C-alpha cells in the first residue's frame, strides 16, 4: 500500500520535474536578454532537477541510491547559484544587457575591473 503511494508520488514528481526542466529550456531559447535567460536557466531548472531526483528517490528507495541522489541534489544546489552569479557578472561587464531594464544598478559607480571608478 505505502509502496504504491510512493510510486504514484514519484511518478508525479517525475512529470512535474520534467515539465519544469522543459519550461527552463524554452525560457533559455525564448527570453531576449542575458539576465532573463540566466533566470530561466537557474530557477525552474534547479527545482525541476530536484523534483526529478525526489521522484527517482521515491521509486528506488535503496540506501545506496538515496545517498547518490542526495549528493547530486547538494551539488546542484551548490553550483547553480554560483553559475548564475558568474553569468550575470560576465553579461554586465561585457555590456550584453539592457541597463534600462535594471531596477537598481549598484555596480554603476564601480570601474570596469570592479573597483572604484576614477583615480583613488
Short mmCIF file of N, CA and C in Angstrom, two decimals, residues 53-95:
data_model
loop_
_atom_site.label_atom_id
_atom_site.label_comp_id
_atom_site.label_asym_id
_atom_site.label_seq_id
_atom_site.Cartn_x
_atom_site.Cartn_y
_atom_site.Cartn_z
N UNK A 53 14.85 14.24 -8.99
CA UNK A 53 15.60 13.45 -8.03
C UNK A 53 14.69 12.89 -6.93
N UNK A 54 13.73 13.69 -6.47
CA UNK A 54 12.78 13.21 -5.48
C UNK A 54 11.94 12.07 -6.06
N UNK A 55 11.50 12.22 -7.29
CA UNK A 55 10.74 11.15 -7.94
C UNK A 55 11.54 9.87 -8.07
N UNK A 56 12.81 10.00 -8.43
CA UNK A 56 13.67 8.83 -8.54
C UNK A 56 13.88 8.20 -7.17
N UNK A 57 14.07 9.03 -6.15
CA UNK A 57 14.28 8.51 -4.80
C UNK A 57 13.04 7.77 -4.30
N UNK A 58 11.86 8.30 -4.62
CA UNK A 58 10.63 7.62 -4.20
C UNK A 58 10.44 6.30 -4.92
N UNK A 59 10.99 6.17 -6.11
CA UNK A 59 10.85 4.92 -6.86
C UNK A 59 11.91 3.90 -6.47
N UNK A 60 13.15 4.32 -6.21
CA UNK A 60 14.23 3.36 -5.96
C UNK A 60 14.27 2.88 -4.51
N UNK A 61 14.32 3.79 -3.57
CA UNK A 61 14.23 3.52 -2.13
C UNK A 61 15.36 2.68 -1.55
N UNK A 62 16.48 2.52 -2.20
CA UNK A 62 17.60 1.80 -1.58
C UNK A 62 18.58 2.81 -0.99
N UNK A 63 19.21 2.47 0.13
CA UNK A 63 20.11 3.44 0.79
C UNK A 63 21.27 3.91 -0.09
N UNK A 64 21.84 3.05 -0.88
CA UNK A 64 22.95 3.46 -1.75
C UNK A 64 22.47 4.45 -2.80
N UNK A 65 21.32 4.17 -3.37
CA UNK A 65 20.76 5.10 -4.37
C UNK A 65 20.38 6.43 -3.75
N UNK A 66 19.80 6.39 -2.56
CA UNK A 66 19.40 7.64 -1.89
C UNK A 66 20.62 8.51 -1.56
N UNK A 67 21.72 7.88 -1.18
CA UNK A 67 22.94 8.64 -0.91
C UNK A 67 23.47 9.34 -2.16
N UNK A 68 23.45 8.63 -3.27
CA UNK A 68 23.92 9.23 -4.53
C UNK A 68 22.98 10.35 -4.97
N UNK A 69 21.69 10.15 -4.83
CA UNK A 69 20.71 11.17 -5.20
C UNK A 69 20.89 12.41 -4.33
N UNK A 70 21.15 12.21 -3.05
CA UNK A 70 21.39 13.34 -2.16
C UNK A 70 22.63 14.12 -2.56
N UNK A 71 23.68 13.42 -2.95
CA UNK A 71 24.90 14.11 -3.42
C UNK A 71 24.63 14.93 -4.68
N UNK A 72 23.89 14.38 -5.61
CA UNK A 72 23.55 15.12 -6.84
C UNK A 72 22.75 16.37 -6.49
N UNK A 73 21.80 16.25 -5.57
CA UNK A 73 20.97 17.40 -5.17
C UNK A 73 21.82 18.48 -4.51
N UNK A 74 22.73 18.08 -3.64
CA UNK A 74 23.59 19.06 -2.95
C UNK A 74 24.48 19.78 -3.96
N UNK A 75 25.08 19.05 -4.89
CA UNK A 75 25.93 19.69 -5.88
C UNK A 75 25.12 20.60 -6.81
N UNK A 76 23.91 20.22 -7.13
CA UNK A 76 23.06 21.08 -7.96
C UNK A 76 22.75 22.38 -7.22
N UNK A 77 22.41 22.27 -5.95
CA UNK A 77 22.10 23.47 -5.16
C UNK A 77 23.33 24.34 -4.92
N UNK A 78 24.51 23.73 -4.90
CA UNK A 78 25.73 24.50 -4.66
C UNK A 78 26.25 25.18 -5.92
N UNK A 79 26.07 24.56 -7.08
CA UNK A 79 26.67 25.11 -8.29
C UNK A 79 25.77 26.04 -9.08
N UNK A 80 24.48 25.85 -9.05
CA UNK A 80 23.57 26.68 -9.87
C UNK A 80 23.61 28.16 -9.47
N UNK A 81 23.55 28.52 -8.18
CA UNK A 81 23.62 29.95 -7.85
C UNK A 81 24.97 30.58 -8.23
N UNK A 82 26.05 29.83 -8.07
CA UNK A 82 27.37 30.37 -8.43
C UNK A 82 27.46 30.59 -9.93
N UNK A 83 26.95 29.63 -10.70
CA UNK A 83 26.97 29.78 -12.16
C UNK A 83 26.11 30.97 -12.59
N UNK A 84 24.95 31.14 -11.98
CA UNK A 84 24.08 32.27 -12.33
C UNK A 84 24.75 33.60 -12.00
N UNK A 85 25.42 33.67 -10.87
CA UNK A 85 26.10 34.91 -10.49
C UNK A 85 27.23 35.21 -11.47
N UNK A 86 27.97 34.21 -11.88
CA UNK A 86 29.07 34.43 -12.82
C UNK A 86 28.56 34.81 -14.21
N UNK A 87 27.45 34.23 -14.64
CA UNK A 87 26.86 34.60 -15.93
C UNK A 87 26.37 36.05 -15.88
N UNK A 88 25.71 36.41 -14.79
CA UNK A 88 25.25 37.79 -14.64
C UNK A 88 26.39 38.78 -14.62
N UNK A 89 27.45 38.45 -13.91
CA UNK A 89 28.62 39.34 -13.84
C UNK A 89 29.27 39.48 -15.21
N UNK A 90 29.42 38.37 -15.93
CA UNK A 90 30.02 38.44 -17.26
C UNK A 90 29.15 39.25 -18.22
N UNK A 91 27.84 39.07 -18.14
CA UNK A 91 26.94 39.84 -19.01
C UNK A 91 27.01 41.32 -18.68
N UNK A 92 27.08 41.66 -17.41
CA UNK A 92 27.15 43.07 -17.01
C UNK A 92 28.46 43.70 -17.47
N UNK A 93 29.56 43.00 -17.25
CA UNK A 93 30.87 43.57 -17.60
C UNK A 93 31.08 43.67 -19.10
N UNK A 94 30.49 42.77 -19.86
CA UNK A 94 30.66 42.82 -21.31
C UNK A 94 29.64 43.73 -21.99
N UNK A 95 28.68 44.25 -21.22
CA UNK A 95 27.68 45.15 -21.77
C UNK A 95 26.60 44.45 -22.57
#
